[in-house]
CSV table of C-alpha atoms in Angstrom, one decimal:
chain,number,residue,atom,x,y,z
A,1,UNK,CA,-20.2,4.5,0.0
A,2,UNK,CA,-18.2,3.1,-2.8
A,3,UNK,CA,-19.8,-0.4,-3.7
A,4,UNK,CA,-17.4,-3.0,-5.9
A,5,UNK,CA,-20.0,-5.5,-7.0
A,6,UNK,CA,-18.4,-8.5,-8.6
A,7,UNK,CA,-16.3,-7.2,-11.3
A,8,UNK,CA,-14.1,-8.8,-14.0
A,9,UNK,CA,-12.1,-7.2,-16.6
A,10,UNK,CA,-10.1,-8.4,-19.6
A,11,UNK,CA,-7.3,-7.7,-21.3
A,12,UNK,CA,-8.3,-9.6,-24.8
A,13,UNK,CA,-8.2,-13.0,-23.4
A,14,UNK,CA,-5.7,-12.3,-20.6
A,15,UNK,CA,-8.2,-12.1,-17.2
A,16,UNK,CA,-6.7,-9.0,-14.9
A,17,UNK,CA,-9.2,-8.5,-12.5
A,18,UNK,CA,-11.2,-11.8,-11.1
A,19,UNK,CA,-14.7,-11.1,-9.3
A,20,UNK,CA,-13.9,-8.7,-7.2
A,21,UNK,CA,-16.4,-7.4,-4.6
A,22,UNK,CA,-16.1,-4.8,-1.5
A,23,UNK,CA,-17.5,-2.1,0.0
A,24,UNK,CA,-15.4,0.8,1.4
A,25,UNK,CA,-17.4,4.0,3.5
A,26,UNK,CA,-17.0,7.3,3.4
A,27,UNK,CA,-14.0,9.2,4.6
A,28,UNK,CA,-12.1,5.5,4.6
A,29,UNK,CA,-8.8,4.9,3.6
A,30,UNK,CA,-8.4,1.5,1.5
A,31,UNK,CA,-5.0,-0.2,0.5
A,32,UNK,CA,-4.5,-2.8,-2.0
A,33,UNK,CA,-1.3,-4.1,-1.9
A,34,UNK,CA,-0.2,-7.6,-4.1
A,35,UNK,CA,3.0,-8.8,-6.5
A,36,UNK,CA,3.5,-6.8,-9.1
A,37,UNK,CA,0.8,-8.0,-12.0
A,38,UNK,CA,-1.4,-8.7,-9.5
A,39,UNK,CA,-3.9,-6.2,-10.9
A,40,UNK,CA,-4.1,-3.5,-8.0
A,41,UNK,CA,-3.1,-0.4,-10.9
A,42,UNK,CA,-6.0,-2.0,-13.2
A,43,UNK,CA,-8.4,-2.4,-10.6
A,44,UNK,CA,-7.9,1.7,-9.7
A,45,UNK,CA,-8.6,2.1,-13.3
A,46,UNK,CA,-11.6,0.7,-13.3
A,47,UNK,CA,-13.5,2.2,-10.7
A,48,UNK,CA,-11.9,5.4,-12.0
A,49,UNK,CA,-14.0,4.7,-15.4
A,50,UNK,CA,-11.3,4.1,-17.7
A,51,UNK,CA,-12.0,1.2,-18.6
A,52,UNK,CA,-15.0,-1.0,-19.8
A,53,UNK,CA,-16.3,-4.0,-17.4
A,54,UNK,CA,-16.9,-7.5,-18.4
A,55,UNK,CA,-18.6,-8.1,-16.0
A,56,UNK,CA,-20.1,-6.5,-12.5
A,57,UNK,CA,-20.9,-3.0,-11.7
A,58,UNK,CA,-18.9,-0.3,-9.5
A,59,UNK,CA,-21.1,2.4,-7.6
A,60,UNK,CA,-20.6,5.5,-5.6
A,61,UNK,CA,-22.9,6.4,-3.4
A,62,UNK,CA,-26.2,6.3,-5.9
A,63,UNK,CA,-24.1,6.9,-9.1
A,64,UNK,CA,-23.1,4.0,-11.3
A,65,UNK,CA,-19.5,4.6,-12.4
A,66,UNK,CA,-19.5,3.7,-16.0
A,67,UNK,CA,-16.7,3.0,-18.7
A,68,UNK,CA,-15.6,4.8,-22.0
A,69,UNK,CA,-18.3,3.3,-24.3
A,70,UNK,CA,-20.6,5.5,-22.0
A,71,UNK,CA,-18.7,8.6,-21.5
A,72,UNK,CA,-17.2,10.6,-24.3
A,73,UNK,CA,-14.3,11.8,-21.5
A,74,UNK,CA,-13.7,8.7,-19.2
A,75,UNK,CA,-13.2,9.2,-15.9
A,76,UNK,CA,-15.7,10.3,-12.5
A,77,UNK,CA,-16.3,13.9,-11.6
A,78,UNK,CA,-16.5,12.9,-7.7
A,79,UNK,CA,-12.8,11.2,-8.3
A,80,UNK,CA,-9.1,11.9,-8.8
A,81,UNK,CA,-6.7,9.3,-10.0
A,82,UNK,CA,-3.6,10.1,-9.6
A,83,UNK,CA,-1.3,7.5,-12.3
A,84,UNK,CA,2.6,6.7,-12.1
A,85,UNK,CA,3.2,8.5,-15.0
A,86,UNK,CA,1.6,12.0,-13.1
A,87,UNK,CA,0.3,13.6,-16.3
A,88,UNK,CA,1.5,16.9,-15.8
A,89,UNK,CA,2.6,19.9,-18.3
A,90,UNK,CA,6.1,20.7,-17.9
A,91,UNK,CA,6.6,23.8,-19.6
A,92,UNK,CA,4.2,25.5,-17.1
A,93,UNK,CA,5.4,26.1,-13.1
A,94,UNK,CA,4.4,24.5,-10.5
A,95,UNK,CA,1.6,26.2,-9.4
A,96,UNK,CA,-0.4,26.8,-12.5
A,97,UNK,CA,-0.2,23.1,-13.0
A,98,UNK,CA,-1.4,22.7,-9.2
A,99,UNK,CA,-4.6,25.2,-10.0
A,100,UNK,CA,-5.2,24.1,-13.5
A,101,UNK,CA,-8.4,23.4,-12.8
A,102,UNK,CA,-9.6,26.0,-10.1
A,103,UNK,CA,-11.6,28.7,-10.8
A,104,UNK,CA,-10.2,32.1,-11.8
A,105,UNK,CA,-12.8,34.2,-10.6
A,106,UNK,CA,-11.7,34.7,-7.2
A,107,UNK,CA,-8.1,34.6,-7.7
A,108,UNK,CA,-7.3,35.4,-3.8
A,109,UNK,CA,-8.6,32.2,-2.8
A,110,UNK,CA,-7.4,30.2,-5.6
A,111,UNK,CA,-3.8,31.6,-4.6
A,112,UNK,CA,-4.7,30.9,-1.0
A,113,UNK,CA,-5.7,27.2,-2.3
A,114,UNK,CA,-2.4,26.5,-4.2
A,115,UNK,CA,-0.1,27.5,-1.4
A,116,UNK,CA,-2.1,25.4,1.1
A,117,UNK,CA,-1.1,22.6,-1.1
A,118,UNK,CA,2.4,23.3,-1.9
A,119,UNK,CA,2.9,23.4,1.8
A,120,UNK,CA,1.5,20.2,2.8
A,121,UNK,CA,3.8,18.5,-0.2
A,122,UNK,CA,6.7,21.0,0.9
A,123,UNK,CA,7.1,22.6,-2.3
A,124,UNK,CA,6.3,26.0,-1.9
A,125,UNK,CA,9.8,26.8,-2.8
A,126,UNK,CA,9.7,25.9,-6.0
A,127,UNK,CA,6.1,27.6,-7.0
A,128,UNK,CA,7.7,29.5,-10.2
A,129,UNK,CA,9.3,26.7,-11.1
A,130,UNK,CA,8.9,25.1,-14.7
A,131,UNK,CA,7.8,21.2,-13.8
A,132,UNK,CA,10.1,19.9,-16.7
A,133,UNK,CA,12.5,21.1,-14.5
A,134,UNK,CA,12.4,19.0,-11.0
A,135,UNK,CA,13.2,15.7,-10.2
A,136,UNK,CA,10.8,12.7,-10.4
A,137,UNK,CA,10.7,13.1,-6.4
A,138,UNK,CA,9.7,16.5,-6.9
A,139,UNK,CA,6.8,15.9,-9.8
A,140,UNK,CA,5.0,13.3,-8.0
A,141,UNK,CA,4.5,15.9,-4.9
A,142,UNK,CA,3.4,18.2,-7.7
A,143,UNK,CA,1.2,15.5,-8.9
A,144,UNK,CA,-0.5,14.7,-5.7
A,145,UNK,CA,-1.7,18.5,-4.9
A,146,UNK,CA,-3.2,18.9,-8.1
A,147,UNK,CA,-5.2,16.3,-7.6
A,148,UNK,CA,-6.4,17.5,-4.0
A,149,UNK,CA,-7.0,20.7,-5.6
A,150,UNK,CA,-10.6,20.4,-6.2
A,151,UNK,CA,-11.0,18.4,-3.3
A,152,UNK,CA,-12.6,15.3,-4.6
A,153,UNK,CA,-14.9,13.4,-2.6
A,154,UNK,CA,-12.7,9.9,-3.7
A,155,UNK,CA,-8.9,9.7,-4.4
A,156,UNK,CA,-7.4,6.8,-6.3
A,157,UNK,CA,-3.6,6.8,-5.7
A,158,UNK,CA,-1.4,4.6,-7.7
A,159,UNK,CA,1.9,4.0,-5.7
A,160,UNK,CA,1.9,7.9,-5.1
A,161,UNK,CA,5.5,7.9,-3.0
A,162,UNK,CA,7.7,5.4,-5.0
A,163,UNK,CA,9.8,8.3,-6.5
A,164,UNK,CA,9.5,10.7,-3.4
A,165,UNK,CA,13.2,10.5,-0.7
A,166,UNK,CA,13.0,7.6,2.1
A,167,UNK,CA,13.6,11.0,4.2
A,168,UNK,CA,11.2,13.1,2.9
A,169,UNK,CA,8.4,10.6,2.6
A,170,UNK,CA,7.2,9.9,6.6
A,171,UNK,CA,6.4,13.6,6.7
A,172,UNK,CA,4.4,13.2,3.6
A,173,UNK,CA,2.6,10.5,4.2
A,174,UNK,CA,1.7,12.0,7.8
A,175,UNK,CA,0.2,15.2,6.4
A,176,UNK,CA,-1.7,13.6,3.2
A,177,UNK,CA,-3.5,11.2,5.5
A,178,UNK,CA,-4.3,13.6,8.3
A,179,UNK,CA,-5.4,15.9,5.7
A,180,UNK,CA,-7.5,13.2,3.9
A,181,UNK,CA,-9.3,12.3,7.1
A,182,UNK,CA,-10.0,15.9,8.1
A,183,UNK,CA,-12.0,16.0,5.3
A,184,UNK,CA,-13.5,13.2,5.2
A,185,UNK,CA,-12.0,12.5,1.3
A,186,UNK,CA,-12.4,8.3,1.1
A,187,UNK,CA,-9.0,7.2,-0.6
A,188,UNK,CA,-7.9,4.0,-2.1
A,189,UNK,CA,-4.3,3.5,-2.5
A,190,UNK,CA,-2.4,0.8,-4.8
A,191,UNK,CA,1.0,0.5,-3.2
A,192,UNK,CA,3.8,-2.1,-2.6
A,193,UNK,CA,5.2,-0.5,0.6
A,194,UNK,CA,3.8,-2.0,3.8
A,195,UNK,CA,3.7,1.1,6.0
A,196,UNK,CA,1.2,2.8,3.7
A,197,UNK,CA,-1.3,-0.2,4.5
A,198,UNK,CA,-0.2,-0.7,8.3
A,199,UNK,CA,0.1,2.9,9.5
A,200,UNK,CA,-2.2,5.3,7.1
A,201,UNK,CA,-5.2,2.6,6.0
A,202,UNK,CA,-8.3,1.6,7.4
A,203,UNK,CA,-8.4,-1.9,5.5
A,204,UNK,CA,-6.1,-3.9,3.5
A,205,UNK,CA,-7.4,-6.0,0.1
A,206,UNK,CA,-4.4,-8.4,-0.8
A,207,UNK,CA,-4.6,-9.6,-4.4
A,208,UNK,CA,-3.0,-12.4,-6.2
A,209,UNK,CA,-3.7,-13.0,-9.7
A,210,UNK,CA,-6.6,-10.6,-10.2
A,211,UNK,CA,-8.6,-11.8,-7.4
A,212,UNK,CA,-8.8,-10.6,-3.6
A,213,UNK,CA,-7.1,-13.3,-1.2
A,214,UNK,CA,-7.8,-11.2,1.9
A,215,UNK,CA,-9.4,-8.8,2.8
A,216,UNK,CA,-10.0,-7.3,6.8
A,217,UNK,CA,-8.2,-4.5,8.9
A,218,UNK,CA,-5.1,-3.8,8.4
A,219,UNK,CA,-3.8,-4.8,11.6
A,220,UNK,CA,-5.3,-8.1,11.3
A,221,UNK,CA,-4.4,-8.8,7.8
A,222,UNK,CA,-0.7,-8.6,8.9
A,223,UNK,CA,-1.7,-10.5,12.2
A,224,UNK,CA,-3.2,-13.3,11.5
A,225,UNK,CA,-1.9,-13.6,7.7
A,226,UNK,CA,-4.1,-16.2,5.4
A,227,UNK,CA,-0.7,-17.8,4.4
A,228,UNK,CA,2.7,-17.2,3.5
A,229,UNK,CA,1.9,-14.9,0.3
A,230,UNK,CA,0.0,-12.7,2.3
A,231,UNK,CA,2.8,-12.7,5.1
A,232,UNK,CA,5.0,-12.0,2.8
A,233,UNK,CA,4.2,-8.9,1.3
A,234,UNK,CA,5.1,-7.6,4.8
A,235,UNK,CA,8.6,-8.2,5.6
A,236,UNK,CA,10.7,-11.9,5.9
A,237,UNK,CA,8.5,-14.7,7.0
A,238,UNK,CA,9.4,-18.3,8.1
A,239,UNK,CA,6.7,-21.5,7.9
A,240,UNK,CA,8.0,-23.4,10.6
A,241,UNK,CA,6.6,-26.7,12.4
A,242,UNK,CA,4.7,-25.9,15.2
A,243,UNK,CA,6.3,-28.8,17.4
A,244,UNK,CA,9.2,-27.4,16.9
A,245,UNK,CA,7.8,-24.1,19.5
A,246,UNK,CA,5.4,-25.7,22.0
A,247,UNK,CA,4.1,-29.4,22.8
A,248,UNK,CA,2.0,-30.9,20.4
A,249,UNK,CA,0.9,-33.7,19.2
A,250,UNK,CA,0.7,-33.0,15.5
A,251,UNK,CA,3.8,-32.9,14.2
A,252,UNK,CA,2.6,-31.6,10.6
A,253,UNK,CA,1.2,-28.6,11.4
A,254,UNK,CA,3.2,-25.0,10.4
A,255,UNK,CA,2.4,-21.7,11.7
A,256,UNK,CA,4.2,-18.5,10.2
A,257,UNK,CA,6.2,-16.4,11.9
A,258,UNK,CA,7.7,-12.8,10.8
A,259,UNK,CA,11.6,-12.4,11.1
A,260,UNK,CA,11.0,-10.1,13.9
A,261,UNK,CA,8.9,-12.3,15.9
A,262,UNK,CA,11.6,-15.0,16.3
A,263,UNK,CA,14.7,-14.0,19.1
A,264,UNK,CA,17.2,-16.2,20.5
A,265,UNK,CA,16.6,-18.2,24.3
A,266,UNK,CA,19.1,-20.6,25.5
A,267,UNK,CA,17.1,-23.7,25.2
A,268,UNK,CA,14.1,-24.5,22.5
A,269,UNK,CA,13.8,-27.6,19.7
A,270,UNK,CA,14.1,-24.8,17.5
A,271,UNK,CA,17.6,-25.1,17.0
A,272,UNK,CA,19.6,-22.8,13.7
A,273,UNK,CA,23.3,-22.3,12.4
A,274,UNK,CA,23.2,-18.8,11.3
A,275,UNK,CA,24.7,-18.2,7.8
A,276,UNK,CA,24.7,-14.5,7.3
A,277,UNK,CA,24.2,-10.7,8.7
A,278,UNK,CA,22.7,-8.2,7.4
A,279,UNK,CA,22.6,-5.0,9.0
A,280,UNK,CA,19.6,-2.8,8.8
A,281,UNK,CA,20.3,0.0,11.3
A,282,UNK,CA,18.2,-0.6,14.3
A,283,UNK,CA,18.7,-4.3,14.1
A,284,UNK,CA,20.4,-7.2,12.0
A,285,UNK,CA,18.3,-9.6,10.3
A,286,UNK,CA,19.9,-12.9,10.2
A,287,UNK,CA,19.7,-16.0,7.9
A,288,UNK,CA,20.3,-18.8,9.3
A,289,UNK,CA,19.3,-22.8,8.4
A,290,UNK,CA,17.3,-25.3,10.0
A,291,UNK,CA,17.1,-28.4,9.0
A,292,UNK,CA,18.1,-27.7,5.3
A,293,UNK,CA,15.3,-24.9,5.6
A,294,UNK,CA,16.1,-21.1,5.2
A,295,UNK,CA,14.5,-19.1,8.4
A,296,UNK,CA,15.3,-15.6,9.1
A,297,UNK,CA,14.9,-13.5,12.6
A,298,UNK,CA,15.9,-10.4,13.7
A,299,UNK,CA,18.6,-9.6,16.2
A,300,UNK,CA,19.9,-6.5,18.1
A,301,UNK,CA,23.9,-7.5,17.6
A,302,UNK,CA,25.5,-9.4,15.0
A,303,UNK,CA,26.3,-13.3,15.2
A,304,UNK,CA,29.0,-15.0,13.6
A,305,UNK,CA,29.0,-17.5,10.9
A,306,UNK,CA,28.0,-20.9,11.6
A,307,UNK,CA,27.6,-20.4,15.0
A,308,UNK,CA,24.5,-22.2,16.5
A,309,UNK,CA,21.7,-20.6,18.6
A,310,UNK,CA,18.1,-21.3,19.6
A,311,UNK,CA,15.1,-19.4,18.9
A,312,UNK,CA,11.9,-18.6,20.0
A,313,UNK,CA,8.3,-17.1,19.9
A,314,UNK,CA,6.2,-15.2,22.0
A,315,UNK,CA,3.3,-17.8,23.4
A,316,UNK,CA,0.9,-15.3,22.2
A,317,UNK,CA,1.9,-15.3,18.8
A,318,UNK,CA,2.4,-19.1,18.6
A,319,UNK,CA,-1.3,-19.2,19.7
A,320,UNK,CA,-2.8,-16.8,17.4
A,321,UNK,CA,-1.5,-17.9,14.7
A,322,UNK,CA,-2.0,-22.0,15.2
């Protein structure tokens, strides 16, 4: 179990990382998501040992994980941390920077070991390839076998797919997760992209300013959202009167509502003149104003400027969330 007990770290006088506390089990996959600042990259470093705590204490399983004053090479041997800047050696190829650090006295399996890995990230192809040669894409797949190479028993990944093809990334994510679980490697992931919390994690910590503001399942972190800053990490979100959906009688009281959880009727109190259309593929997601108030909702077809329609929510939604 990997035990966060109350931690707080500095940068001179500049708090990054607020008393933070959880506990995440074995073979779990964690995802901290948050605005950009919010501390999720520091907070990986920390429990990775390179840095110093002002406070608090980090633990895995019965092992204290301890900073650079205490190690003379920071950094865990059960972990991997896998940075944005991948911290590989381009004028070697690809695979002798994926088995840099296996053995060479079986040199069948460690062969065997490398092309398991290039497969999974779908670059066998380029296994004689010099690294300073590929594409950033290309160097972060790189990066993320290496790290798997030893099989660590916790993997700290710091937004590990923002240079890797919209295309080529649903495979990727697919086999790196199925892979982590079948071996039961517990892996925390800093990330701004939604999907990686909703689809692949376990949990979901939400920071804001260098402190946790939610933490729970995924599913119910983006369910029942503590307010709009959570909500919004997730997609469009409207804060909209809760009269203006069912009968009530407090007229002050907002729920919030994802874009894709409003859709039109022909008669609500929820009445909007749409302003724009944006296409997105599957759908359109249209901005439209209400009462001098921005909302946005999704929509199979188009709708034309200025043109006035009514909306509405599912009564299970409305409910949940009031």
């Amino acid at each position: 179990m990997l035990q966060v007990n109350n931690i707080s770290f500095s940068y001179d006088t500049q708090t990054v990382i607020n008393s933070v506390t959880f506990k995440l089990q074995k073979g779990q996959n964690l995802s901290i998501i948050g605005e950009s600042g919010c501390g999720k990259s520091t907070l990986l470093k920390l429990i990775y040992g390179l840095y110093d705590l002002n406070e608090g204490e980090i633990f895995w399983k019965d092992n204290q994980i301890l900073g650079p004053k205490f190690h003379l090479v920071p950094g865990a041997d059960e972990m991997k941390y896998l940075a944005q800047d991948f911290d590989l050696m381009p004028y070697i190829t690809v695979e002798e920077n994926v088995g840099k650090f296996l053995s060479n006295i079986y040199p069948d399996e460690k062969k065997a070991r490398i092309n398991e890995l290039l497969e999974m990230v779908e670059m066998t192809s380029f296994a004689n390839t010099k690294v300073k040669y590929l594409s950033g894409g290309q160097q972060q797949r790189v990066a993320l076998a290496r790290v798997l190479a030893l099989e660590p028993e916790v993997l700290l990944l710091d937004e590990p797919f923002s240079n890797i093809d919209s295309f080529r990334k649903g495979a990727l994510r697919r086999n790196l997760f199925a892979y982590l679980k079948h071996k039961e490697i517990t892996c925390i992931i800093a990330t701004h992209d939604s999907i990686d919390a909703l689809s692949f994690s376990d949990e979901t910590i939400v920071m804001k300013n260098g402190a946790i503001v939610s933490h729970d399942f995924s599913k119910n972190v983006y369910l029942k959202p503590k307010d709009k800053y959570v909500a919004s990490l997730f997609g469009e979100v409207n804060e909209i009167k809760l009269h203006n959906l069912v009968e009530t009688e407090d007229k002050e009281k907002t729920i919030l509502l994802y874009a894709s959880e409003l859709y039109l009727t022909d008669i609500s109190d929820l009445i909007v003149t749409v302003k724009q259309c944006y296409f997105k593929g599957n759908n359109y997601l249209i901005k439209a104003v209400f009462e001098r108030k921005v909302i946005f909702f999704e929509n199979p077809f188009s709708i034309s400027e200025n043109e006035v329609v009514c909306l509405s929510a599912d009564e299970e939604i409305v409910e949940m969330r009031k």
